CSV table of C-alpha atoms in Angstrom, one decimal:
chain,number,residue,atom,x,y,z
A,1,MET,CA,-21.6,52.3,-24.0
A,2,VAL,CA,-20.2,51.7,-20.5
A,3,VAL,CA,-16.8,53.5,-20.0
A,4,ALA,CA,-14.8,51.7,-17.0
A,5,THR,CA,-12.7,54.8,-16.3
A,6,PRO,CA,-14.0,57.8,-18.3
A,7,THR,CA,-11.9,60.6,-19.3
A,8,VAL,CA,-13.5,63.8,-17.8
A,9,GLY,CA,-12.3,67.2,-18.8
A,10,VAL,CA,-12.8,70.5,-16.9
A,11,LEU,CA,-12.9,73.5,-18.8
A,12,ALA,CA,-9.8,75.4,-17.6
A,13,LEU,CA,-10.8,79.0,-18.7
A,14,GLN,CA,-11.8,80.4,-15.4
A,15,GLY,CA,-13.0,79.0,-11.9
A,16,ASP,CA,-12.4,76.3,-9.7
A,17,VAL,CA,-10.5,74.0,-12.1
A,18,ARG,CA,-8.2,72.4,-9.6
A,19,GLU,CA,-11.0,71.6,-7.1
A,20,HIS,CA,-13.0,70.0,-9.9
A,21,LEU,CA,-10.1,67.8,-11.0
A,22,THR,CA,-9.4,66.6,-7.6
A,23,ALA,CA,-12.9,65.8,-6.9
A,24,LEU,CA,-13.4,64.0,-10.2
A,25,GLU,CA,-10.3,61.9,-9.6
A,26,SER,CA,-11.7,60.9,-6.3
A,27,VAL,CA,-14.6,59.4,-7.7
A,28,GLY,CA,-12.8,57.2,-10.3
A,29,ALA,CA,-12.4,59.6,-13.5
A,30,HIS,CA,-9.4,60.2,-15.2
A,31,ALA,CA,-9.6,64.2,-15.1
A,32,VAL,CA,-7.9,66.6,-17.4
A,33,SER,CA,-7.9,70.2,-18.1
A,34,VAL,CA,-9.5,71.5,-21.4
A,35,ARG,CA,-8.2,74.5,-23.2
A,36,ARG,CA,-8.0,73.6,-26.7
A,37,PRO,CA,-10.2,72.2,-29.3
A,38,ALA,CA,-8.0,69.1,-29.6
A,39,GLU,CA,-8.5,68.5,-25.8
A,40,LEU,CA,-12.3,69.0,-25.9
A,41,ALA,CA,-12.4,66.5,-28.8
A,42,ALA,CA,-10.9,63.7,-26.7
A,43,VAL,CA,-12.9,63.6,-23.5
A,44,ASP,CA,-16.0,61.5,-22.7
A,45,GLY,CA,-17.5,64.1,-20.6
A,46,LEU,CA,-16.9,67.9,-19.4
A,47,VAL,CA,-17.4,70.0,-16.5
A,48,ILE,CA,-17.8,73.8,-16.9
A,49,PRO,CA,-17.0,75.3,-13.6
A,50,GLY,CA,-18.4,78.6,-12.1
A,51,GLY,CA,-16.8,82.0,-12.4
A,52,GLU,CA,-18.2,84.7,-14.4
A,53,SER,CA,-20.6,83.4,-17.1
A,54,THR,CA,-20.0,86.5,-19.5
A,55,THR,CA,-16.3,86.1,-19.3
A,56,ILE,CA,-16.4,82.4,-20.1
A,57,ASP,CA,-18.7,82.9,-23.0
A,58,LYS,CA,-16.1,85.3,-24.4
A,59,LEU,CA,-13.3,82.9,-23.8
A,60,LEU,CA,-15.0,80.0,-25.3
A,61,ARG,CA,-15.0,82.1,-28.6
A,62,ILE,CA,-11.4,83.3,-28.2
A,63,PHE,CA,-10.2,79.8,-27.6
A,64,GLU,CA,-12.4,78.5,-30.5
A,65,LEU,CA,-14.1,76.1,-28.3
A,66,ARG,CA,-17.6,77.2,-28.5
A,67,ASP,CA,-18.7,75.7,-31.6
A,68,LEU,CA,-17.0,72.6,-31.2
A,69,LEU,CA,-18.7,72.5,-27.6
A,70,GLN,CA,-22.1,73.0,-29.1
A,71,ALA,CA,-21.5,70.5,-31.6
A,72,ARG,CA,-20.5,67.8,-29.0
A,73,ILE,CA,-23.5,68.4,-26.9
A,74,LYS,CA,-25.8,68.0,-29.8
A,75,GLU,CA,-23.9,64.5,-30.2
A,76,GLY,CA,-24.7,63.7,-26.8
A,77,LEU,CA,-21.6,64.6,-24.8
A,78,PRO,CA,-22.3,64.3,-21.0
A,79,VAL,CA,-21.6,68.2,-19.7
A,80,TYR,CA,-22.0,69.2,-16.0
A,81,GLY,CA,-22.3,72.9,-15.5
A,82,SER,CA,-21.8,74.4,-12.1
A,83,CYS,CA,-23.0,78.1,-11.3
A,84,ALA,CA,-21.9,79.9,-14.3
A,85,GLY,CA,-21.8,76.5,-16.1
A,86,MET,CA,-25.5,76.2,-15.4
A,87,ILE,CA,-26.1,79.5,-17.1
A,88,LEU,CA,-24.0,78.5,-20.2
A,89,LEU,CA,-25.9,75.1,-20.6
A,90,ALA,CA,-29.5,76.8,-20.5
A,91,ASP,CA,-31.1,77.6,-23.9
A,92,ARG,CA,-32.4,81.1,-22.2
A,93,ILE,CA,-31.2,83.4,-19.6
A,94,LEU,CA,-32.8,86.2,-17.7
A,95,ASP,CA,-30.6,89.4,-16.3
A,96,GLY,CA,-27.8,88.6,-18.7
A,97,THR,CA,-25.8,91.3,-20.3
A,98,ALA,CA,-27.0,92.8,-23.9
A,99,ASP,CA,-24.3,90.6,-25.8
A,100,GLN,CA,-24.4,87.6,-23.5
A,101,GLN,CA,-24.7,84.1,-25.5
A,102,THR,CA,-25.0,80.6,-24.1
A,103,VAL,CA,-23.9,77.3,-25.3
A,104,GLY,CA,-27.2,76.0,-24.7
A,105,GLY,CA,-28.6,72.3,-24.6
A,106,MET,CA,-30.9,72.4,-21.6
A,107,ASP,CA,-34.4,73.5,-22.1
A,108,VAL,CA,-34.4,75.8,-19.2
A,109,VAL,CA,-34.6,79.4,-18.3
A,110,VAL,CA,-32.0,80.4,-15.8
A,111,ARG,CA,-31.9,83.8,-14.0
A,112,ARG,CA,-28.2,85.3,-13.7
A,113,ASN,CA,-27.2,86.4,-10.1
A,114,ALA,CA,-30.7,85.3,-8.8
A,115,PHE,CA,-29.4,84.9,-5.2
A,116,GLY,CA,-27.9,88.3,-5.0
A,117,ARG,CA,-24.3,89.7,-4.6
A,118,GLN,CA,-21.3,88.0,-3.2
A,119,VAL,CA,-22.1,89.1,0.3
A,120,ASP,CA,-25.3,87.1,-0.1
A,121,SER,CA,-23.4,83.8,-0.4
A,122,PHE,CA,-24.4,81.0,1.7
A,123,GLU,CA,-24.2,77.1,2.3
A,124,THR,CA,-27.0,74.6,2.9
A,125,ASP,CA,-28.0,71.1,2.9
A,126,LEU,CA,-30.0,69.7,0.0
A,127,ASP,CA,-31.8,66.5,-0.8
A,128,LEU,CA,-30.7,65.7,-4.4
A,129,VAL,CA,-32.5,63.3,-6.8
A,130,GLY,CA,-30.1,60.4,-7.5
A,131,ILE,CA,-28.1,60.8,-4.4
A,132,SER,CA,-29.5,58.6,-1.7
A,133,ASP,CA,-26.4,57.4,0.4
A,134,GLY,CA,-24.9,59.7,3.1
A,135,GLY,CA,-27.8,62.0,3.6
A,136,PRO,CA,-28.3,65.6,2.2
A,137,VAL,CA,-25.6,67.2,0.0
A,138,ARG,CA,-23.6,70.2,1.4
A,139,THR,CA,-23.7,72.9,-1.1
A,140,ALA,CA,-22.3,76.4,-1.6
A,141,PHE,CA,-24.3,79.3,-3.3
A,142,ILE,CA,-21.9,82.1,-4.6
A,143,ARG,CA,-23.6,84.8,-6.8
A,144,ALA,CA,-25.5,81.9,-7.8
A,145,PRO,CA,-28.3,81.7,-10.5
A,146,TRP,CA,-31.5,79.5,-10.4
A,147,ILE,CA,-33.8,77.8,-12.8
A,148,GLU,CA,-36.8,80.0,-13.4
A,149,GLU,CA,-38.6,77.4,-15.7
A,150,ALA,CA,-37.9,73.9,-16.8
A,151,GLY,CA,-39.1,72.4,-19.9
A,152,ARG,CA,-41.0,68.9,-19.9
A,153,ASP,CA,-37.9,67.0,-20.6
A,154,VAL,CA,-36.0,68.3,-17.7
A,155,GLU,CA,-35.8,66.3,-14.5
A,156,VAL,CA,-35.7,68.6,-11.4
A,157,LEU,CA,-33.2,67.3,-8.9
A,158,ALA,CA,-33.3,69.8,-6.3
A,159,ARG,CA,-34.9,72.9,-4.9
A,160,ILE,CA,-34.2,75.4,-2.2
A,161,PRO,CA,-36.1,74.0,0.9
A,162,ALA,CA,-38.9,75.9,2.9
A,163,VAL,CA,-36.7,76.4,5.9
A,164,ASP,CA,-32.8,76.7,6.6
A,165,THR,CA,-31.1,74.3,9.0
A,166,GLN,CA,-32.2,76.6,12.0
A,167,GLY,CA,-35.7,76.2,11.0
A,168,ARG,CA,-36.0,79.9,9.6
A,169,PRO,CA,-38.1,80.5,6.4
A,170,VAL,CA,-36.2,80.7,3.2
A,171,ALA,CA,-37.0,83.7,0.9
A,172,ALA,CA,-36.1,81.7,-2.2
A,173,ALA,CA,-37.8,78.4,-1.2
A,174,GLY,CA,-39.0,76.2,-4.2
A,175,ARG,CA,-36.4,77.7,-6.4
A,176,ILE,CA,-35.0,74.9,-8.7
A,177,VAL,CA,-31.2,74.7,-8.3
A,178,ALA,CA,-30.3,71.3,-9.8
A,179,ALA,CA,-31.4,69.5,-12.8
A,180,ARG,CA,-30.9,67.0,-15.4
A,181,GLN,CA,-31.7,66.6,-19.1
A,182,GLY,CA,-30.4,63.3,-20.4
A,183,PRO,CA,-26.5,63.5,-20.4
A,184,LEU,CA,-26.6,67.3,-19.2
A,185,LEU,CA,-26.4,68.0,-15.5
A,186,ALA,CA,-26.6,71.5,-13.9
A,187,THR,CA,-26.5,72.9,-10.4
A,188,ALA,CA,-26.5,76.3,-9.2
A,189,PHE,CA,-24.3,75.7,-6.4
A,190,HIS,CA,-20.6,74.7,-6.0
A,191,PRO,CA,-19.9,71.3,-4.9
A,192,GLU,CA,-16.4,71.4,-5.5
A,193,ILE,CA,-15.6,73.5,-2.3
A,194,THR,CA,-17.5,72.0,0.3
A,195,GLY,CA,-15.7,68.3,0.3
A,196,ASP,CA,-18.9,66.8,-0.6
A,197,THR,CA,-18.0,64.8,-4.0
A,198,ARG,CA,-21.2,62.8,-4.6
A,199,VAL,CA,-22.5,65.2,-7.3
A,200,HIS,CA,-19.0,64.6,-9.1
A,201,GLY,CA,-19.8,61.0,-8.4
A,202,LEU,CA,-23.2,61.4,-10.1
A,203,PHE,CA,-21.7,63.0,-13.1
A,204,VAL,CA,-19.3,60.5,-13.5
A,205,SER,CA,-21.7,57.8,-13.5
A,206,ILE,CA,-23.8,59.7,-16.2
A,207,VAL,CA,-20.4,59.8,-18.3
A,208,ALA,CA,-19.7,56.2,-17.6
A,209,GLY,CA,-23.0,55.2,-18.9
A,210,GLY,CA,-25.1,55.0,-15.8
């Protein structure tokens, strides 16, 4: 079913909620904050922003959202997970805490904090499958994960290039940092803070039935 102006929620428990709302509105969605089960039940799609994945996991349970979110994902709800959101969408994680749980849905293994500490944050331009207009996408990596393994039904959308914009070799070259499985989209980076809204546009097209 094609939805002309989809209602896309942003999980408002932690992270760049306002920035995601602004980006979604700019690409044609009706964007709303989601903190309660009734709000989650009413959206056509959901963004899980970056933040601390262990904290978001705990807050999902405190706010009684985790079971409903899992159920809606199984029903086909489009969900986009950015950074910590990628970790939460993964079926399996590495380097998580002993009690850490994920919502799951994507047949991937994600390594938490794979790119290092806060001081190791960086920006780079990436070619992203599904985004052809406007050249490479500007991306920001902040204590970011990467996808260690992807299942056969997972489409890899972007990998870290072999060299950076100055032509220097990149240690994490080839690591998967964006992927899609059906209506589920995940990126290791934060598109909401670079001013490039094309990843949000891609997700809104998925929600709208594209």
